[in-house]
JSON list of C-alpha atoms in Angstrom, two decimals:
[
{"chain": "T", "resi": 1, "resn": "UNK", "atom": "CA", "xyz": [-12.80, -20.04, -7.32]},
{"chain": "T", "resi": 2, "resn": "UNK", "atom": "CA", "xyz": [-14.14, -16.17, -7.15]},
{"chain": "T", "resi": 3, "resn": "UNK", "atom": "CA", "xyz": [-10.67, -14.06, -6.75]},
{"chain": "T", "resi": 4, "resn": "UNK", "atom": "CA", "xyz": [-10.52, -12.22, -3.95]},
{"chain": "T", "resi": 5, "resn": "UNK", "atom": "CA", "xyz": [-9.50, -8.43, -3.55]},
{"chain": "T", "resi": 6, "resn": "UNK", "atom": "CA", "xyz": [-6.23, -7.36, -1.37]},
{"chain": "T", "resi": 7, "resn": "UNK", "atom": "CA", "xyz": [-8.73, -5.69, 0.71]},
{"chain": "T", "resi": 8, "resn": "UNK", "atom": "CA", "xyz": [-10.41, -8.95, 1.29]},
{"chain": "T", "resi": 9, "resn": "UNK", "atom": "CA", "xyz": [-7.86, -11.04, 2.29]},
{"chain": "T", "resi": 10, "resn": "UNK", "atom": "CA", "xyz": [-6.38, -8.03, 4.58]},
{"chain": "T", "resi": 11, "resn": "UNK", "atom": "CA", "xyz": [-9.61, -8.08, 6.20]},
{"chain": "T", "resi": 12, "resn": "UNK", "atom": "CA", "xyz": [-9.07, -11.79, 7.28]},
{"chain": "T", "resi": 13, "resn": "UNK", "atom": "CA", "xyz": [-5.91, -11.18, 8.42]},
{"chain": "T", "resi": 14, "resn": "UNK", "atom": "CA", "xyz": [-7.34, -8.54, 10.87]},
{"chain": "T", "resi": 15, "resn": "UNK", "atom": "CA", "xyz": [-9.97, -11.12, 11.78]},
{"chain": "T", "resi": 16, "resn": "UNK", "atom": "CA", "xyz": [-7.12, -14.20, 12.33]},
{"chain": "T", "resi": 17, "resn": "UNK", "atom": "CA", "xyz": [-5.08, -11.88, 14.62]},
{"chain": "T", "resi": 18, "resn": "UNK", "atom": "CA", "xyz": [-7.99, -10.29, 16.42]},
{"chain": "T", "resi": 19, "resn": "UNK", "atom": "CA", "xyz": [-9.34, -13.99, 17.27]},
{"chain": "T", "resi": 20, "resn": "UNK", "atom": "CA", "xyz": [-5.25, -14.87, 18.22]},
{"chain": "T", "resi": 21, "resn": "UNK", "atom": "CA", "xyz": [-5.07, -11.81, 20.41]},
{"chain": "T", "resi": 22, "resn": "UNK", "atom": "CA", "xyz": [-8.57, -12.89, 22.13]},
{"chain": "T", "resi": 23, "resn": "UNK", "atom": "CA", "xyz": [-7.25, -16.32, 22.97]},
{"chain": "T", "resi": 24, "resn": "UNK", "atom": "CA", "xyz": [-4.21, -14.64, 24.27]},
{"chain": "T", "resi": 25, "resn": "UNK", "atom": "CA", "xyz": [-6.29, -12.45, 26.50]},
{"chain": "T", "resi": 26, "resn": "UNK", "atom": "CA", "xyz": [-8.39, -15.14, 27.75]},
{"chain": "T", "resi": 27, "resn": "UNK", "atom": "CA", "xyz": [-5.25, -17.22, 29.06]},
{"chain": "T", "resi": 28, "resn": "UNK", "atom": "CA", "xyz": [-4.19, -13.78, 30.19]},
{"chain": "T", "resi": 29, "resn": "UNK", "atom": "CA", "xyz": [-7.51, -13.43, 32.16]},
{"chain": "T", "resi": 30, "resn": "UNK", "atom": "CA", "xyz": [-7.03, -17.07, 33.51]},
{"chain": "T", "resi": 31, "resn": "UNK", "atom": "CA", "xyz": [-3.98, -16.53, 34.83]},
{"chain": "T", "resi": 32, "resn": "UNK", "atom": "CA", "xyz": [-5.09, -13.14, 36.37]},
{"chain": "T", "resi": 33, "resn": "UNK", "atom": "CA", "xyz": [-7.84, -15.20, 38.12]},
{"chain": "T", "resi": 34, "resn": "UNK", "atom": "CA", "xyz": [-5.77, -17.79, 39.40]},
{"chain": "T", "resi": 35, "resn": "UNK", "atom": "CA", "xyz": [-3.37, -15.90, 40.78]},
{"chain": "T", "resi": 36, "resn": "UNK", "atom": "CA", "xyz": [-6.02, -13.93, 42.64]},
{"chain": "T", "resi": 37, "resn": "UNK", "atom": "CA", "xyz": [-7.66, -16.92, 44.21]},
{"chain": "T", "resi": 38, "resn": "UNK", "atom": "CA", "xyz": [-3.84, -17.35, 45.19]},
{"chain": "T", "resi": 39, "resn": "UNK", "atom": "CA", "xyz": [-3.94, -14.80, 47.20]},
{"chain": "T", "resi": 40, "resn": "UNK", "atom": "CA", "xyz": [-6.94, -15.88, 49.01]},
{"chain": "T", "resi": 41, "resn": "UNK", "atom": "CA", "xyz": [-5.92, -19.16, 49.48]},
{"chain": "T", "resi": 42, "resn": "UNK", "atom": "CA", "xyz": [-2.61, -17.40, 51.23]},
{"chain": "T", "resi": 43, "resn": "UNK", "atom": "CA", "xyz": [-5.05, -15.34, 53.40]},
{"chain": "T", "resi": 44, "resn": "UNK", "atom": "CA", "xyz": [-6.98, -18.47, 54.23]},
{"chain": "T", "resi": 45, "resn": "UNK", "atom": "CA", "xyz": [-3.92, -21.12, 55.06]},
{"chain": "T", "resi": 46, "resn": "UNK", "atom": "CA", "xyz": [-2.83, -17.67, 57.39]},
{"chain": "T", "resi": 47, "resn": "UNK", "atom": "CA", "xyz": [-5.98, -17.80, 59.11]},
{"chain": "T", "resi": 48, "resn": "UNK", "atom": "CA", "xyz": [-5.85, -21.42, 59.71]},
{"chain": "T", "resi": 49, "resn": "UNK", "atom": "CA", "xyz": [-2.29, -20.91, 61.07]},
{"chain": "T", "resi": 50, "resn": "UNK", "atom": "CA", "xyz": [-3.66, -17.89, 63.34]},
{"chain": "T", "resi": 51, "resn": "UNK", "atom": "CA", "xyz": [-6.52, -20.05, 64.49]},
{"chain": "T", "resi": 52, "resn": "UNK", "atom": "CA", "xyz": [-4.75, -23.59, 64.51]},
{"chain": "T", "resi": 53, "resn": "UNK", "atom": "CA", "xyz": [-7.32, -25.04, 62.28]},
{"chain": "T", "resi": 54, "resn": "UNK", "atom": "CA", "xyz": [-5.63, -28.14, 60.74]},
{"chain": "T", "resi": 55, "resn": "UNK", "atom": "CA", "xyz": [-8.66, -29.06, 57.79]},
{"chain": "T", "resi": 56, "resn": "UNK", "atom": "CA", "xyz": [-8.61, -25.43, 57.45]},
{"chain": "T", "resi": 57, "resn": "UNK", "atom": "CA", "xyz": [-4.71, -25.43, 56.71]},
{"chain": "T", "resi": 58, "resn": "UNK", "atom": "CA", "xyz": [-4.84, -28.69, 54.15]},
{"chain": "T", "resi": 59, "resn": "UNK", "atom": "CA", "xyz": [-7.66, -27.42, 52.06]},
{"chain": "T", "resi": 60, "resn": "UNK", "atom": "CA", "xyz": [-5.42, -23.75, 51.92]},
{"chain": "T", "resi": 61, "resn": "UNK", "atom": "CA", "xyz": [-2.54, -25.53, 50.87]},
{"chain": "T", "resi": 62, "resn": "UNK", "atom": "CA", "xyz": [-4.01, -27.69, 47.95]},
{"chain": "T", "resi": 63, "resn": "UNK", "atom": "CA", "xyz": [-5.70, -24.26, 47.28]},
{"chain": "T", "resi": 64, "resn": "UNK", "atom": "CA", "xyz": [-2.42, -22.74, 46.91]},
{"chain": "T", "resi": 65, "resn": "UNK", "atom": "CA", "xyz": [-0.87, -25.95, 44.93]},
{"chain": "T", "resi": 66, "resn": "UNK", "atom": "CA", "xyz": [-4.04, -26.44, 42.26]},
{"chain": "T", "resi": 67, "resn": "UNK", "atom": "CA", "xyz": [-3.83, -22.53, 41.37]},
{"chain": "T", "resi": 68, "resn": "UNK", "atom": "CA", "xyz": [-0.17, -22.01, 41.34]},
{"chain": "T", "resi": 69, "resn": "UNK", "atom": "CA", "xyz": [-0.13, -25.15, 39.01]},
{"chain": "T", "resi": 70, "resn": "UNK", "atom": "CA", "xyz": [-3.06, -23.09, 37.12]},
{"chain": "T", "resi": 71, "resn": "UNK", "atom": "CA", "xyz": [-1.10, -20.25, 36.92]},
{"chain": "T", "resi": 72, "resn": "UNK", "atom": "CA", "xyz": [2.30, -22.50, 35.48]},
{"chain": "T", "resi": 73, "resn": "UNK", "atom": "CA", "xyz": [-0.13, -24.26, 33.03]},
{"chain": "T", "resi": 74, "resn": "UNK", "atom": "CA", "xyz": [-1.96, -21.33, 31.43]},
{"chain": "T", "resi": 75, "resn": "UNK", "atom": "CA", "xyz": [1.51, -19.05, 30.98]},
{"chain": "T", "resi": 76, "resn": "UNK", "atom": "CA", "xyz": [2.84, -22.37, 29.23]},
{"chain": "T", "resi": 77, "resn": "UNK", "atom": "CA", "xyz": [0.19, -22.63, 26.55]},
{"chain": "T", "resi": 78, "resn": "UNK", "atom": "CA", "xyz": [0.04, -18.75, 26.08]},
{"chain": "T", "resi": 79, "resn": "UNK", "atom": "CA", "xyz": [3.82, -19.14, 25.61]},
{"chain": "T", "resi": 80, "resn": "UNK", "atom": "CA", "xyz": [3.82, -21.82, 23.30]},
{"chain": "T", "resi": 81, "resn": "UNK", "atom": "CA", "xyz": [1.04, -20.53, 21.45]},
{"chain": "T", "resi": 82, "resn": "UNK", "atom": "CA", "xyz": [2.92, -17.09, 21.00]},
{"chain": "T", "resi": 83, "resn": "UNK", "atom": "CA", "xyz": [5.54, -19.29, 19.02]},
{"chain": "T", "resi": 84, "resn": "UNK", "atom": "CA", "xyz": [2.83, -21.31, 16.78]},
{"chain": "T", "resi": 85, "resn": "UNK", "atom": "CA", "xyz": [2.09, -20.04, 13.19]},
{"chain": "T", "resi": 86, "resn": "UNK", "atom": "CA", "xyz": [-1.43, -18.38, 12.49]},
{"chain": "T", "resi": 87, "resn": "UNK", "atom": "CA", "xyz": [-1.94, -20.48, 9.80]},
{"chain": "T", "resi": 88, "resn": "UNK", "atom": "CA", "xyz": [-1.15, -24.15, 8.75]},
{"chain": "T", "resi": 89, "resn": "UNK", "atom": "CA", "xyz": [1.44, -24.26, 5.92]},
{"chain": "T", "resi": 90, "resn": "UNK", "atom": "CA", "xyz": [-1.19, -25.24, 3.31]},
{"chain": "T", "resi": 91, "resn": "UNK", "atom": "CA", "xyz": [-3.15, -22.08, 4.29]},
{"chain": "T", "resi": 92, "resn": "UNK", "atom": "CA", "xyz": [-0.06, -19.92, 3.65]},
{"chain": "T", "resi": 93, "resn": "UNK", "atom": "CA", "xyz": [0.65, -21.38, 0.32]},
{"chain": "T", "resi": 94, "resn": "UNK", "atom": "CA", "xyz": [-2.91, -20.74, -0.57]},
{"chain": "T", "resi": 95, "resn": "UNK", "atom": "CA", "xyz": [-2.88, -16.96, 0.88]},
{"chain": "T", "resi": 96, "resn": "UNK", "atom": "CA", "xyz": [0.87, -16.32, -0.71]},
{"chain": "T", "resi": 97, "resn": "UNK", "atom": "CA", "xyz": [-0.94, -17.54, -4.18]},
{"chain": "T", "resi": 98, "resn": "UNK", "atom": "CA", "xyz": [-4.16, -15.78, -3.96]},
{"chain": "T", "resi": 99, "resn": "UNK", "atom": "CA", "xyz": [-2.34, -12.48, -2.57]},
{"chain": "T", "resi": 100, "resn": "UNK", "atom": "CA", "xyz": [-0.28, -12.67, -5.57]},
{"chain": "T", "resi": 101, "resn": "UNK", "atom": "CA", "xyz": [-2.80, -13.45, -7.73]},
{"chain": "T", "resi": 102, "resn": "UNK", "atom": "CA", "xyz": [-4.88, -10.35, -6.62]},
{"chain": "T", "resi": 103, "resn": "UNK", "atom": "CA", "xyz": [-1.97, -8.03, -6.98]},
{"chain": "T", "resi": 104, "resn": "UNK", "atom": "CA", "xyz": [-1.47, -9.31, -10.49]},
{"chain": "T", "resi": 105, "resn": "UNK", "atom": "CA", "xyz": [-4.92, -8.87, -11.55]},
{"chain": "T", "resi": 106, "resn": "UNK", "atom": "CA", "xyz": [-4.90, -5.10, -10.25]},
{"chain": "T", "resi": 107, "resn": "UNK", "atom": "CA", "xyz": [-1.48, -4.43, -12.05]},
{"chain": "T", "resi": 108, "resn": "UNK", "atom": "CA", "xyz": [-3.07, -6.08, -15.30]},
{"chain": "T", "resi": 109, "resn": "UNK", "atom": "CA", "xyz": [-6.16, -3.66, -14.90]},
{"chain": "T", "resi": 110, "resn": "UNK", "atom": "CA", "xyz": [-4.00, -0.75, -14.07]},
{"chain": "T", "resi": 111, "resn": "UNK", "atom": "CA", "xyz": [-1.59, -1.60, -17.35]},
{"chain": "T", "resi": 112, "resn": "UNK", "atom": "CA", "xyz": [-4.67, -1.87, -19.58]},
{"chain": "T", "resi": 113, "resn": "UNK", "atom": "CA", "xyz": [-6.07, 1.75, -18.35]},
{"chain": "T", "resi": 114, "resn": "UNK", "atom": "CA", "xyz": [-2.37, 2.85, -18.68]},
{"chain": "T", "resi": 115, "resn": "UNK", "atom": "CA", "xyz": [-2.32, 1.49, -22.14]},
{"chain": "T", "resi": 116, "resn": "UNK", "atom": "CA", "xyz": [-5.51, 3.58, -22.83]},
{"chain": "T", "resi": 117, "resn": "UNK", "atom": "CA", "xyz": [-4.16, 6.88, -21.25]},
{"chain": "T", "resi": 118, "resn": "UNK", "atom": "CA", "xyz": [-0.63, 6.70, -23.61]},
{"chain": "T", "resi": 119, "resn": "UNK", "atom": "CA", "xyz": [-3.20, 5.68, -26.79]},
{"chain": "T", "resi": 120, "resn": "UNK", "atom": "CA", "xyz": [-5.19, 9.01, -25.89]},
{"chain": "T", "resi": 121, "resn": "UNK", "atom": "CA", "xyz": [-2.09, 11.02, -25.31]},
{"chain": "T", "resi": 122, "resn": "UNK", "atom": "CA", "xyz": [-0.80, 9.78, -28.84]},
{"chain": "T", "resi": 123, "resn": "UNK", "atom": "CA", "xyz": [-3.67, 11.17, -29.90]},
{"chain": "T", "resi": 124, "resn": "UNK", "atom": "CA", "xyz": [-3.09, 14.62, -28.01]},
{"chain": "T", "resi": 125, "resn": "UNK", "atom": "CA", "xyz": [0.37, 14.72, -29.24]},
{"chain": "T", "resi": 126, "resn": "UNK", "atom": "CA", "xyz": [-0.73, 14.21, -32.93]},
{"chain": "T", "resi": 127, "resn": "UNK", "atom": "CA", "xyz": [-3.22, 16.69, -32.66]},
{"chain": "T", "resi": 128, "resn": "UNK", "atom": "CA", "xyz": [-1.55, 19.17, -31.06]},
{"chain": "T", "resi": 129, "resn": "UNK", "atom": "CA", "xyz": [1.64, 18.67, -33.84]},
{"chain": "T", "resi": 130, "resn": "UNK", "atom": "CA", "xyz": [-0.26, 18.98, -36.36]},
{"chain": "T", "resi": 131, "resn": "UNK", "atom": "CA", "xyz": [-1.86, 22.29, -34.57]},
{"chain": "T", "resi": 132, "resn": "UNK", "atom": "CA", "xyz": [1.65, 23.67, -34.40]},
{"chain": "T", "resi": 133, "resn": "UNK", "atom": "CA", "xyz": [2.63, 22.69, -38.45]},
{"chain": "T", "resi": 134, "resn": "UNK", "atom": "CA", "xyz": [-0.48, 24.26, -39.25]},
{"chain": "T", "resi": 135, "resn": "UNK", "atom": "CA", "xyz": [-0.13, 27.50, -37.35]},
{"chain": "T", "resi": 136, "resn": "UNK", "atom": "CA", "xyz": [3.33, 27.76, -38.77]},
{"chain": "T", "resi": 137, "resn": "UNK", "atom": "CA", "xyz": [2.48, 27.34, -42.16]},
{"chain": "T", "resi": 138, "resn": "UNK", "atom": "CA", "xyz": [-0.40, 29.99, -41.90]},
{"chain": "T", "resi": 139, "resn": "UNK", "atom": "CA", "xyz": [2.25, 32.09, -40.30]},
{"chain": "T", "resi": 140, "resn": "UNK", "atom": "CA", "xyz": [4.42, 31.34, -43.29]},
{"chain": "T", "resi": 141, "resn": "UNK", "atom": "CA", "xyz": [1.77, 32.12, -45.63]},
{"chain": "T", "resi": 142, "resn": "UNK", "atom": "CA", "xyz": [0.80, 35.28, -43.64]},
{"chain": "T", "resi": 143, "resn": "UNK", "atom": "CA", "xyz": [4.50, 36.55, -44.20]},
{"chain": "T", "resi": 144, "resn": "UNK", "atom": "CA", "xyz": [5.34, 35.58, -47.40]},
{"chain": "T", "resi": 145, "resn": "UNK", "atom": "CA", "xyz": [2.57, 35.83, -49.23]},
{"chain": "T", "resi": 146, "resn": "UNK", "atom": "CA", "xyz": [0.00, 38.57, -48.15]},
{"chain": "T", "resi": 147, "resn": "UNK", "atom": "CA", "xyz": [2.98, 40.76, -46.31]},
{"chain": "T", "resi": 148, "resn": "UNK", "atom": "CA", "xyz": [5.21, 39.89, -48.79]},
{"chain": "T", "resi": 149, "resn": "UNK", "atom": "CA", "xyz": [8.02, 40.22, -46.56]},
{"chain": "T", "resi": 150, "resn": "UNK", "atom": "CA", "xyz": [11.43, 39.07, -48.11]},
{"chain": "T", "resi": 151, "resn": "UNK", "atom": "CA", "xyz": [12.65, 35.76, -46.63]},
{"chain": "T", "resi": 152, "resn": "UNK", "atom": "CA", "xyz": [16.01, 34.60, -45.85]},
{"chain": "T", "resi": 153, "resn": "UNK", "atom": "CA", "xyz": [16.02, 31.00, -47.64]},
{"chain": "T", "resi": 154, "resn": "UNK", "atom": "CA", "xyz": [15.92, 28.04, -45.49]},
{"chain": "T", "resi": 155, "resn": "UNK", "atom": "CA", "xyz": [15.48, 30.18, -42.13]},
{"chain": "T", "resi": 156, "resn": "UNK", "atom": "CA", "xyz": [12.24, 31.80, -40.54]},
{"chain": "T", "resi": 157, "resn": "UNK", "atom": "CA", "xyz": [14.43, 34.91, -40.34]},
{"chain": "T", "resi": 158, "resn": "UNK", "atom": "CA", "xyz": [13.37, 38.33, -42.22]},
{"chain": "T", "resi": 159, "resn": "UNK", "atom": "CA", "xyz": [15.76, 40.42, -44.28]},
{"chain": "T", "resi": 160, "resn": "UNK", "atom": "CA", "xyz": [15.18, 44.40, -44.31]},
{"chain": "T", "resi": 161, "resn": "UNK", "atom": "CA", "xyz": [16.70, 46.69, -46.66]},
{"chain": "T", "resi": 162, "resn": "UNK", "atom": "CA", "xyz": [18.23, 49.47, -44.98]},
{"chain": "T", "resi": 163, "resn": "UNK", "atom": "CA", "xyz": [18.62, 53.16, -46.59]},
{"chain": "T", "resi": 164, "resn": "UNK", "atom": "CA", "xyz": [22.08, 53.22, -47.28]},
{"chain": "T", "resi": 165, "resn": "UNK", "atom": "CA", "xyz": [21.66, 49.33, -48.88]},
{"chain": "T", "resi": 166, "resn": "UNK", "atom": "CA", "xyz": [22.34, 47.34, -45.89]},
{"chain": "T", "resi": 167, "resn": "UNK", "atom": "CA", "xyz": [20.17, 44.37, -44.83]},
{"chain": "T", "resi": 168, "resn": "UNK", "atom": "CA", "xyz": [18.96, 43.65, -41.05]},
{"chain": "T", "resi": 169, "resn": "UNK", "atom": "CA", "xyz": [17.75, 40.18, -40.58]},
{"chain": "T", "resi": 170, "resn": "UNK", "atom": "CA", "xyz": [15.35, 39.62, -37.90]},
{"chain": "T", "resi": 171, "resn": "UNK", "atom": "CA", "xyz": [13.26, 36.30, -36.65]},
{"chain": "T", "resi": 172, "resn": "UNK", "atom": "CA", "xyz": [9.40, 36.20, -37.44]},
{"chain": "T", "resi": 173, "resn": "UNK", "atom": "CA", "xyz": [6.94, 35.22, -35.15]},
{"chain": "T", "resi": 174, "resn": "UNK", "atom": "CA", "xyz": [6.65, 31.19, -34.84]},
{"chain": "T", "resi": 175, "resn": "UNK", "atom": "CA", "xyz": [4.84, 29.01, -32.94]},
{"chain": "T", "resi": 176, "resn": "UNK", "atom": "CA", "xyz": [6.67, 27.44, -30.48]},
{"chain": "T", "resi": 177, "resn": "UNK", "atom": "CA", "xyz": [5.05, 25.20, -28.18]},
{"chain": "T", "resi": 178, "resn": "UNK", "atom": "CA", "xyz": [7.27, 21.99, -27.31]},
{"chain": "T", "resi": 179, "resn": "UNK", "atom": "CA", "xyz": [6.16, 18.70, -28.68]},
{"chain": "T", "resi": 180, "resn": "UNK", "atom": "CA", "xyz": [4.18, 16.46, -26.66]},
{"chain": "T", "resi": 181, "resn": "UNK", "atom": "CA", "xyz": [6.45, 13.39, -25.83]},
{"chain": "T", "resi": 182, "resn": "UNK", "atom": "CA", "xyz": [4.06, 10.38, -24.81]},
{"chain": "T", "resi": 183, "resn": "UNK", "atom": "CA", "xyz": [6.95, 8.13, -24.18]},
{"chain": "T", "resi": 184, "resn": "UNK", "atom": "CA", "xyz": [8.37, 10.21, -21.36]},
{"chain": "T", "resi": 185, "resn": "UNK", "atom": "CA", "xyz": [5.01, 11.38, -20.38]},
{"chain": "T", "resi": 186, "resn": "UNK", "atom": "CA", "xyz": [3.56, 7.88, -20.43]},
{"chain": "T", "resi": 187, "resn": "UNK", "atom": "CA", "xyz": [7.04, 6.89, -18.03]},
{"chain": "T", "resi": 188, "resn": "UNK", "atom": "CA", "xyz": [6.72, 9.22, -15.59]},
{"chain": "T", "resi": 189, "resn": "UNK", "atom": "CA", "xyz": [3.19, 8.82, -15.21]},
{"chain": "T", "resi": 190, "resn": "UNK", "atom": "CA", "xyz": [4.31, 4.90, -14.33]},
{"chain": "T", "resi": 191, "resn": "UNK", "atom": "CA", "xyz": [6.88, 6.03, -11.87]},
{"chain": "T", "resi": 192, "resn": "UNK", "atom": "CA", "xyz": [9.85, 5.43, -14.16]},
{"chain": "T", "resi": 193, "resn": "UNK", "atom": "CA", "xyz": [11.40, 9.35, -14.66]},
{"chain": "T", "resi": 194, "resn": "UNK", "atom": "CA", "xyz": [10.87, 12.21, -12.99]}
]
């Protein structure tokens, strides 16, 4: 069976609702028409009484009874239909499973895309981290080997000797861009973090 999308299922729901609303409108139209006929029959009854026409009186009375019954019947049918489900139990179960399958398929597709993005983020993170390490290594080479700065062991600080025999310690330039935390970025992208 060809799996439908959520949008296709939604279109089916819209069409079912429209058909149901049209059916209710049809009953409303029948009630309206019967009420219009009832008004005419009441006028005919008044005219028959005014002219003392027994035959016209009987016809008007029959018409009044029939139109009242029509109004009642159409309203009863509509009221029953309002309470009736628009789909059978079997259709309900089928549609429920179809919606779940479509949502699961969409979710699986999104997760596959997220996985590819996570792999790309991981690659970007590794490239960025390698750039930071290389940049800092080049700065260290420049500072130690080319400029021949005296570096305080285990730090990124320069030691400068003052004229009076003292020492001044200053921090050397270093690349300090943050590392990409791909797990955190992915979690944020998927709505799990802020």
